[in-house]
XYZ file of C-alpha atoms in Angstrom:
400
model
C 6.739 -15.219 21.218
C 5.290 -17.552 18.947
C 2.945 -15.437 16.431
C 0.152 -16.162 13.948
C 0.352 -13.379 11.269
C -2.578 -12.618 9.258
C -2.626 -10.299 6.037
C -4.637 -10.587 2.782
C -2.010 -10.886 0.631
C 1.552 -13.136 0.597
C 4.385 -10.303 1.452
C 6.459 -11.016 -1.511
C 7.138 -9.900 -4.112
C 8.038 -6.096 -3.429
C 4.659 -5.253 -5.601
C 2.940 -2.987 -3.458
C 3.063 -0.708 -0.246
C 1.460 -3.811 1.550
C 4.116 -5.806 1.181
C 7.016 -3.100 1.318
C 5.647 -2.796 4.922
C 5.560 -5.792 5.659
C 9.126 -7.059 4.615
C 9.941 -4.920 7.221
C 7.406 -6.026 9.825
C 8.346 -9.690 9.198
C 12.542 -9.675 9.522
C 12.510 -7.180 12.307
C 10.085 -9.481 14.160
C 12.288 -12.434 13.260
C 15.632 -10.692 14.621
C 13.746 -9.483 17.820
C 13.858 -13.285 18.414
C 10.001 -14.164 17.619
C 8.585 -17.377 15.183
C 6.011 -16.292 12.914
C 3.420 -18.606 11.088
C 1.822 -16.867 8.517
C -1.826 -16.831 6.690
C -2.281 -15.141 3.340
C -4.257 -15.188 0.181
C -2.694 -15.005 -3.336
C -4.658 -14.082 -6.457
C -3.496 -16.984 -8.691
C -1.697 -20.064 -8.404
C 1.500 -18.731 -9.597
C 2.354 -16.753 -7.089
C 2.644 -19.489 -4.689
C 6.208 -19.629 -5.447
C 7.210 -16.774 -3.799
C 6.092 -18.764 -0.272
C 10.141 -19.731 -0.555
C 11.314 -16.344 0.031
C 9.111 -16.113 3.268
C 10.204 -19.335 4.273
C 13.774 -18.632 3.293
C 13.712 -15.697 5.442
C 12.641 -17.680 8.532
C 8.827 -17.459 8.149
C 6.801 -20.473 8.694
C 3.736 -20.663 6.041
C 0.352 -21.785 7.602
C -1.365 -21.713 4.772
C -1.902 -19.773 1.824
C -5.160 -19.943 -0.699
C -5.787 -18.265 -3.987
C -8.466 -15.812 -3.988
C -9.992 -14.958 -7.466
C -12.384 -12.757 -6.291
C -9.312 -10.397 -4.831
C -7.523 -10.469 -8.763
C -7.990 -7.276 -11.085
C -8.365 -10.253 -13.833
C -10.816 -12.627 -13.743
C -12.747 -14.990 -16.025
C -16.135 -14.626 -17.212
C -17.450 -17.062 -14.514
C -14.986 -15.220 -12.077
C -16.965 -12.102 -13.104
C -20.749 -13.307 -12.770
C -19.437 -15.016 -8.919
C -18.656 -11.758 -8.078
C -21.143 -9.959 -8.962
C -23.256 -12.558 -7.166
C -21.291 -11.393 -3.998
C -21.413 -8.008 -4.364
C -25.557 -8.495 -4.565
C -25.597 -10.978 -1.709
C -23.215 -8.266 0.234
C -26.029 -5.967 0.113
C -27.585 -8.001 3.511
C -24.529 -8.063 5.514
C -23.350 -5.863 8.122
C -19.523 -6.881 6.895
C -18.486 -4.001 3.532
C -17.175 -6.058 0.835
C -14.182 -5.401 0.897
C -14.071 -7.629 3.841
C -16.095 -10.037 3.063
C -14.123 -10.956 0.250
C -11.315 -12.310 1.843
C -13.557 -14.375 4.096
C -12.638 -18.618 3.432
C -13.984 -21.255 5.450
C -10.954 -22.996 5.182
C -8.589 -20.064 5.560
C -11.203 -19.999 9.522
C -10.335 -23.746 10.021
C -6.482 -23.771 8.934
C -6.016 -20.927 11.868
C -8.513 -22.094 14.475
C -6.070 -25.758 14.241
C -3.097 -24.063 14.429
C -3.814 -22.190 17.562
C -5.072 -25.327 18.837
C -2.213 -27.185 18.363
C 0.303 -24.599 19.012
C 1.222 -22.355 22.083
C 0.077 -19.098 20.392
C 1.376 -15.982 22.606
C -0.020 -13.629 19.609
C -1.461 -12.749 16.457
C -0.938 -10.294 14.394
C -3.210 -9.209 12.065
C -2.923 -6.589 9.435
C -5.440 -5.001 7.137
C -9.008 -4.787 8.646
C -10.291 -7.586 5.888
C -8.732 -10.212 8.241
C -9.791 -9.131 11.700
C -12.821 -11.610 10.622
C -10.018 -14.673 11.517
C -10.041 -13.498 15.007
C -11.122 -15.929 17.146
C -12.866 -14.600 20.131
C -11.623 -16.855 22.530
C -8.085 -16.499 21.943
C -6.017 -15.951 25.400
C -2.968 -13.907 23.667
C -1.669 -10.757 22.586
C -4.490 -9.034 19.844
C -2.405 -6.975 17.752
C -3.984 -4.872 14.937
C -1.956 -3.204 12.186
C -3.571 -0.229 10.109
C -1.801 1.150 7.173
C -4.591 2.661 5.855
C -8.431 3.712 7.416
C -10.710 2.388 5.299
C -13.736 4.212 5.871
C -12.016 7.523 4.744
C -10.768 6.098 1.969
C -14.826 4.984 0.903
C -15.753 8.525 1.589
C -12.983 9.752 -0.631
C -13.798 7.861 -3.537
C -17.191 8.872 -3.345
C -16.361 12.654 -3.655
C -14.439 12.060 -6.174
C -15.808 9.391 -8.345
C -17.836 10.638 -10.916
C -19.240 7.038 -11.598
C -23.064 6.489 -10.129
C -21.890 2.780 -9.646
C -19.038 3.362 -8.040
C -20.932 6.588 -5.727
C -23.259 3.975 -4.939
C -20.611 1.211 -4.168
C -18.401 3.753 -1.957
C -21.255 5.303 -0.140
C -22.254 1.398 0.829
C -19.042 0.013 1.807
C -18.213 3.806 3.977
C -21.416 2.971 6.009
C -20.390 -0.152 6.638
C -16.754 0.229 7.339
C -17.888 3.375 9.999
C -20.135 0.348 12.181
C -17.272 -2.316 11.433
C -14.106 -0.005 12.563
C -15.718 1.260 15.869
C -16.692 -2.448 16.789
C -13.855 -4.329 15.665
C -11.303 -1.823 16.850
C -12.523 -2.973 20.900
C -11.350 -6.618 20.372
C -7.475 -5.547 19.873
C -5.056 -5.241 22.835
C -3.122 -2.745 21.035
C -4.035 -1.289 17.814
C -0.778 0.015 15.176
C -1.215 3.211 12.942
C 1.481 3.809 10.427
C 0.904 7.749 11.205
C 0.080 10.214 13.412
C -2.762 11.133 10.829
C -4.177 7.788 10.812
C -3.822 7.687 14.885
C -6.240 10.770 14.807
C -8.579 9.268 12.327
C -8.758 5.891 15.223
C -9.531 8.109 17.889
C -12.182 10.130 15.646
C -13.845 6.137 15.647
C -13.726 5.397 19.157
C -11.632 8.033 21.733
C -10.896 5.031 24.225
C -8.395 4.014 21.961
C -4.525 5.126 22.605
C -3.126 3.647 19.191
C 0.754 3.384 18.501
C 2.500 4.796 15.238
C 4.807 2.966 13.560
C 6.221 3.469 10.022
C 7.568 0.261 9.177
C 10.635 0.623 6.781
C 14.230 0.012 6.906
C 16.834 1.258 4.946
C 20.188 -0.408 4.147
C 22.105 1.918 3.325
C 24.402 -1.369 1.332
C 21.376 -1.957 -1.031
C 21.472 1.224 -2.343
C 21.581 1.339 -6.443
C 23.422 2.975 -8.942
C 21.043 4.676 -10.880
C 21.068 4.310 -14.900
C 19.413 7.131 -16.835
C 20.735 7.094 -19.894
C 17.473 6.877 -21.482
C 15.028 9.439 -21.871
C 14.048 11.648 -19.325
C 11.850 9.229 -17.649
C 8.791 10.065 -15.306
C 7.790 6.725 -13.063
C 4.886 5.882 -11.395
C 4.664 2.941 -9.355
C 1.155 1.583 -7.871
C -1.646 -0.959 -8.686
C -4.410 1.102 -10.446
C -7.248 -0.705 -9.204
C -6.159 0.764 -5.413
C -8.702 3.770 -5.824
C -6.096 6.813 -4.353
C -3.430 5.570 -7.522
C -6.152 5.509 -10.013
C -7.713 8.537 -9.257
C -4.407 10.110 -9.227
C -3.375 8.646 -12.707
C -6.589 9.368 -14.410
C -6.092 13.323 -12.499
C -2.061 13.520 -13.595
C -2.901 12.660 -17.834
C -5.886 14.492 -18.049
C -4.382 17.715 -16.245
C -0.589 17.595 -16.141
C 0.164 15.483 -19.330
C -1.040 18.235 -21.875
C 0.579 20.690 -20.140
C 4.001 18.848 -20.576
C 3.068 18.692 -24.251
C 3.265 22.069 -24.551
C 6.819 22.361 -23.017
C 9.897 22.091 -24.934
C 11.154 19.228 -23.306
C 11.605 15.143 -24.139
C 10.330 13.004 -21.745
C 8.865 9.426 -21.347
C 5.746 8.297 -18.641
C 5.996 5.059 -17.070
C 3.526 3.782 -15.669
C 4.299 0.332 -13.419
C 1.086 -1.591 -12.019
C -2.010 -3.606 -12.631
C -4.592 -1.693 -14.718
C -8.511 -2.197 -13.444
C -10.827 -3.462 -16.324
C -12.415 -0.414 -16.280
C -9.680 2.169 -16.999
C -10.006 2.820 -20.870
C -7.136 5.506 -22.243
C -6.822 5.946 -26.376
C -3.313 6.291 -27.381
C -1.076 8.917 -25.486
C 2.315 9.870 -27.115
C 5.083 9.035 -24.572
C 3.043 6.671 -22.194
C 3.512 3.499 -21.761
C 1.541 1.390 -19.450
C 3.616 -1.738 -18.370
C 1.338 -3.004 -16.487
C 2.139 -5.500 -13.675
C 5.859 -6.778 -12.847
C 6.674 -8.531 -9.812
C 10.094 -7.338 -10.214
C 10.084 -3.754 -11.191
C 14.199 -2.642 -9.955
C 14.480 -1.737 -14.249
C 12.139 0.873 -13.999
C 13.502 2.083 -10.674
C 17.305 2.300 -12.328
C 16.034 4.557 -15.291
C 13.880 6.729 -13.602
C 14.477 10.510 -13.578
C 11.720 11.492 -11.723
C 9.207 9.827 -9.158
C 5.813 10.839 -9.708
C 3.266 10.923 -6.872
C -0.017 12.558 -8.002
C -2.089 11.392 -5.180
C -5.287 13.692 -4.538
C -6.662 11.565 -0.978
C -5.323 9.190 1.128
C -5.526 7.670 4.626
C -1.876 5.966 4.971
C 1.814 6.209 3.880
C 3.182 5.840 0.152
C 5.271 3.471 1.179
C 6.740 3.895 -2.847
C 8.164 7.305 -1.918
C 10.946 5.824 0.758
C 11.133 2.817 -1.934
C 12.405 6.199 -4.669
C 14.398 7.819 -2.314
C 16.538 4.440 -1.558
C 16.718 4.662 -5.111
C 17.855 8.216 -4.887
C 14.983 9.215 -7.107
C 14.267 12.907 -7.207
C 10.284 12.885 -6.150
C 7.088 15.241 -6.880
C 4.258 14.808 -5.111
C 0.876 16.683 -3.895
C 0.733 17.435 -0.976
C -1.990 14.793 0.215
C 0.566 11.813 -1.152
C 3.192 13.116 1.462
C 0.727 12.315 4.564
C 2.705 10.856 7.353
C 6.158 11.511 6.054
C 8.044 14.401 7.615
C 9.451 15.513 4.739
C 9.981 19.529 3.420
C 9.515 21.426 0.130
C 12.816 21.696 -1.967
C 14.366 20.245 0.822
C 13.599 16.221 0.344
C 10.933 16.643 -2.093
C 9.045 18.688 -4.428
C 5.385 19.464 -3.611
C 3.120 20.728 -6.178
C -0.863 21.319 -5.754
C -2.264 21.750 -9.065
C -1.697 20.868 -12.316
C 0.287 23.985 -13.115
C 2.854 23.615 -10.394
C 3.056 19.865 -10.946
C 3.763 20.638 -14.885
C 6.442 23.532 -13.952
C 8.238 21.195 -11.427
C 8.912 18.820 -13.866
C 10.513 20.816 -16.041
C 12.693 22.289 -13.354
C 13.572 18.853 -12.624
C 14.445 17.595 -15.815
C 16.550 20.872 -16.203
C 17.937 21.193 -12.996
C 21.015 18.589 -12.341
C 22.022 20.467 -9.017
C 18.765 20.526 -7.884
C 18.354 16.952 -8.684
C 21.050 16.282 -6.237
C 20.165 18.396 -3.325
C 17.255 16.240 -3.585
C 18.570 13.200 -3.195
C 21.397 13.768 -1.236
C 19.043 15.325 1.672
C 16.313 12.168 1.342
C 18.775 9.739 2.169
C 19.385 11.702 5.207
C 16.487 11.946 5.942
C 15.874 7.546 5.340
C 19.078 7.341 7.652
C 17.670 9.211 10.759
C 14.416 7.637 10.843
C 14.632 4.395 9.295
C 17.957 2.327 9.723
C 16.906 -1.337 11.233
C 17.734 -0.762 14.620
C 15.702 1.707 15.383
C 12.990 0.193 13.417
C 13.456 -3.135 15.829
C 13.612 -0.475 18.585
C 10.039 1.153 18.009
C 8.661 -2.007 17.393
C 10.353 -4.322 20.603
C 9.079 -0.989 22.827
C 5.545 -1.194 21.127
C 5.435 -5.051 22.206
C 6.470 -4.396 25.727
């Protein structure tokens, strides 16, 4: 099939759950014999370059366009333009997180290629692009959903203690609830990336019969030998201006941080990913925050211990199978596990409070044969569930 594949961001680098996903989507749809033209935004003009790695890999770009307005950093002017959005926002039906990604030229450079081109399918992921869908399009509507957005909106207002951002989150859930149940009609098959998420689509609109699909593969050949001669090292790995990763930073040093102070053990926090404007921490001993790095495979080598302090969700850490290829021991709440079928002191470690998530961590650190029982039963676990061909399986039977 020839395929037009939208998403809001250009899969590459490895930078983010998005785009783990989709460098699996992407090769297993160009083995299973399909060409794939793809639409994307980028947040500044450097990261064009990485278009070569898409088109190295067989993809064919139809166009990608910097975005500003979808950048944690932005100029002064960038700033006051969107604020000026946000305000204008306030009279459309669309939340703004959609709206944001709209382009008139982004509309025209898709609406020419279908024109032009025998188009047996697109392929859209991320609700922020089902706005590209054209409604008169005669092929395959194929909607991918890592994560549902309107619980993620209700989340963050809970447990936001902002008025702004209450205010903002209580908007843009409203919205999303009337923009889920009617967008969700136009799709000929609709994707969740777990059974969780499948429930949550049916909660919207019970007609629906969605698909699950986890979209990962493991090679077992690109494993890495792990270097940890450095300090015990405690990684997290996320952008911090997705809200579930900041709320779960901000929750992990105020609650779990002093409580490792108090325990006789070394140990360093690293802390990989973008950092919003608007997350202020003095000085912490230990913590560094690196901030972002399109290539991050350093941090992964020298980690002791994968950290996932996630308190609400509506998708898969995709970072979790990312550690355990790593052979990373992992702790995580309970809530950051969602969709993985993963067991206590089996693959993982699961701790619910600040307490258990302190305590675990010093087991960890302590614990060498523990440490390997992890590991050694999480890459069984990413070799029954996620070797490439039966990822091209689920996904050529999902098609059909």
């Amino acid at each position: 099939m020839n395929i037009i594949f939208l998403t809001q961001t250009l899969p590459y680098p490895l930078d983010s759950g998005g785009n783990i996903y989709n460098n699996a989507i992407i090769p297993t749809l160009l083995k299973l014999n399909h060409n794939i033209i793809l639409f994307s935004f980028v947040d500044s003009e450097k990261k064009l370059k990485f278009e070569k790695y898409l088109e190295i890999m067989g993809c064919r770009i139809g166009k990608t366009i910097v975005n500003p307005l979808i950048s944690p950093k932005k100029s002064t002017l960038e700033e006051i333009n969107k604020i000026f959005n946000l305000l204008m926002n306030l009279f459309s039906q669309k939340p703004f997180s959609v709206s944001k990604f709209y382009n008139k030229s982004m509309s025209k450079y898709i609406i020419d290629t279908i024109k032009k081109e025998n188009i047996d399918c697109i392929w859209i992921d991320k609700l922020s692009m089902t706005q590209y869908l054209p409604s008169n399009l005669k092929a395959l509507k194929v909607l991918f959903l890592a994560d549902i957005d309107s619980q993620i909106y209700n989340k963050v207002f809970l447990y936001n203690n902002s008025l702004i951002w209450k205010l903002f989150a209580i908007n843009e859930w409203i919205k999303y609830k009337f923009y889920e149940k009617k967008i969700f009609s136009k799709f000929d098959k609709i994707i969740a990336i777990s059974e969780e998420n499948k429930k949550r689509i049916k909660q919207i609109d019970n007609k629906l019969s969605p698909f699950v699909y986890l979209p990962y593969i493991y090679h077992k050949t690109h494993q890495r030998k792990p270097d940890r001669r450095k300090t015990n090292n405690i990684l997290f790995v996320g952008t911090l201006y997705w809200h579930p990763n900041k709320d779960g930073i901000y929750w992990f040093l105020k609650n779990v941080y002093p409580l490792l102070l108090k325990k006789n053990i070394n140990f360093q926090i690293s802390i990989v990913g973008e950092k919003s404007k608007d997350m202020h921490f003095t000085y912490l001993h230990n913590v560094t925050f690196h901030g972002y790095k399109n290539n991050i495979e350093k941090f992964w080598k020298s980690a002791s211990i994968f950290i996932v302090p996630i308190r609400f969700s509506a998708g898969i850490r995709m970072k979790i199978l990312e550690a355990m290829t790593h052979k990373i021991p992992i702790i995580s709440t309970l809530e950051g596990l969602e969709g993985l079928k993963v067991y206590n002191d089996r693959e993982i470690l699961i701790a619910n409070n600040a307490y258990e998530f302190a305590e675990k961590i010093q087991e960890l650190l302590i614990n060498k044969d523990l440490q390997k029982s992890l590991i050694k039963n999480s890459l069984a676990y990413l070799e029954k569930h996620f070797l490439e061909s039966s990822t091209q399986n689920k996904l050529q039977q999902i098609l059909n």
